[in-house]
Amino acid sequence: MATQDRLIESTQDLLWERGYVGTSPKAIQQRAGVGQGSMYHHFAGKPDLAAAALRRSAEQLRAVAEADLTAPGTAYERIAGYLGRERDVLRGCRIGRMAQDPDVVADPQLRAPVEDTFEWLRGRLAEVIAEGQAAGELAPAADPADTAAAVVAVVQGGYVLARAAGRAEPFDQAVRGALGLLAAHRTG
């Protein structure tokens, strides 16, 4: 793996584990196995590297979600696949955790990948819901944008509940509840 990629990957992991303030340049260098000169050769500083790491985390989240949402099946089945896929629930979402980091949300460069990812995810879920409505699979009564926002909120809130409890069951319960509500809008 190239030095630049090791730095980004190490920063991704450290941001997820420790948050922005807890991710020091020294910790990044140690995790990546590179010296200070290598880090500053590739990045202007910690904010630049953190922004690159957040963009990569966002790209990875989008790729996984897109795979779930374009899988074969009905709109309900694709959303159920997205909600039910394997996750490291107790670690939370790499992107969602950053939305709770005051240093990330205060910096427009760091906040942008977080904001853009959630906007994309809500939009993509709304498209799937609208497809289901157009195909007659889902009742037209549910607003696609509102329903998509609720699905994203269930996932992010489920992570918070699971982390607070120290176990995955609250996340799983939130997913089951969301699927039950979505199932009530199925027409077939």
CSV table of C-alpha atoms in Angstrom, one decimal, residues 77-153:
chain,number,residue,atom,x,y,z
A,77,GLU,CA,-36.3,-5.9,0.0
A,78,ARG,CA,-33.5,-3.6,-1.1
A,79,ILE,CA,-34.1,-1.2,1.9
A,80,ALA,CA,-34.3,-4.2,4.2
A,81,GLY,CA,-31.0,-5.4,2.8
A,82,TYR,CA,-29.5,-1.9,3.5
A,83,LEU,CA,-30.9,-1.9,7.0
A,84,GLY,CA,-30.0,-5.5,7.8
A,85,ARG,CA,-26.5,-5.8,6.4
A,86,GLU,CA,-23.6,-6.7,8.7
A,87,ARG,CA,-22.3,-3.7,10.7
A,88,ASP,CA,-19.9,-3.1,13.5
A,89,VAL,CA,-22.8,-1.7,15.5
A,90,LEU,CA,-20.9,-0.9,18.7
A,91,ARG,CA,-18.3,1.1,16.8
A,92,GLY,CA,-21.0,3.1,15.1
A,93,CYS,CA,-20.9,4.7,11.7
A,94,ARG,CA,-17.6,6.2,10.5
A,95,ILE,CA,-19.5,9.2,9.0
A,96,GLY,CA,-22.2,9.4,11.7
A,97,ARG,CA,-19.7,9.6,14.5
A,98,MET,CA,-18.1,12.6,12.8
A,99,ALA,CA,-21.4,14.4,12.8
A,100,GLN,CA,-21.2,14.3,16.6
A,101,ASP,CA,-17.7,15.6,16.7
A,102,PRO,CA,-17.8,19.4,17.5
A,103,ASP,CA,-14.4,20.0,15.7
A,104,VAL,CA,-15.6,18.3,12.5
A,105,VAL,CA,-19.0,20.1,12.4
A,106,ALA,CA,-17.3,23.5,13.1
A,107,ASP,CA,-15.0,23.2,10.1
A,108,PRO,CA,-16.7,23.5,6.7
A,109,GLN,CA,-14.0,21.4,5.0
A,110,LEU,CA,-14.3,18.5,7.4
A,111,ARG,CA,-18.1,18.8,7.7
A,112,ALA,CA,-18.7,18.7,3.9
A,113,PRO,CA,-18.1,15.0,3.3
A,114,VAL,CA,-20.4,14.2,6.3
A,115,GLU,CA,-23.2,16.5,5.2
A,116,ASP,CA,-22.9,15.4,1.5
A,117,THR,CA,-23.0,11.7,2.4
A,118,PHE,CA,-26.1,12.0,4.4
A,119,GLU,CA,-27.7,14.1,1.8
A,120,TRP,CA,-26.8,11.6,-0.9
A,121,LEU,CA,-28.1,8.7,1.3
A,122,ARG,CA,-31.4,10.3,2.0
A,123,GLY,CA,-31.8,11.1,-1.8
A,124,ARG,CA,-30.8,7.6,-2.8
A,125,LEU,CA,-33.3,6.0,-0.4
A,126,ALA,CA,-36.0,8.4,-1.5
A,127,GLU,CA,-35.4,7.2,-5.1
A,128,VAL,CA,-35.7,3.6,-4.1
A,129,ILE,CA,-39.0,4.4,-2.2
A,130,ALA,CA,-40.3,6.3,-5.2
A,131,GLU,CA,-39.4,3.4,-7.5
A,132,GLY,CA,-41.4,1.1,-5.2
A,133,GLN,CA,-44.3,3.4,-5.3
A,134,ALA,CA,-44.2,3.7,-9.1
A,135,ALA,CA,-44.0,-0.1,-9.4
A,136,GLY,CA,-47.1,-0.5,-7.1
A,137,GLU,CA,-45.0,-2.2,-4.4
A,138,LEU,CA,-45.4,0.6,-1.9
A,139,ALA,CA,-48.4,2.7,-1.1
A,140,PRO,CA,-48.2,6.2,-2.5
A,141,ALA,CA,-49.2,7.8,0.8
A,142,ALA,CA,-45.7,7.8,2.3
A,143,ASP,CA,-43.6,10.8,1.2
A,144,PRO,CA,-40.3,9.3,-0.2
A,145,ALA,CA,-38.1,12.1,1.2
A,146,ASP,CA,-39.6,11.9,4.7
A,147,THR,CA,-39.5,8.1,4.7
A,148,ALA,CA,-35.8,8.1,3.6
A,149,ALA,CA,-34.9,10.6,6.3
A,150,ALA,CA,-36.6,8.3,8.9
A,151,VAL,CA,-34.6,5.3,7.6
A,152,VAL,CA,-31.3,7.2,7.9
A,153,ALA,CA,-32.3,8.4,11.4
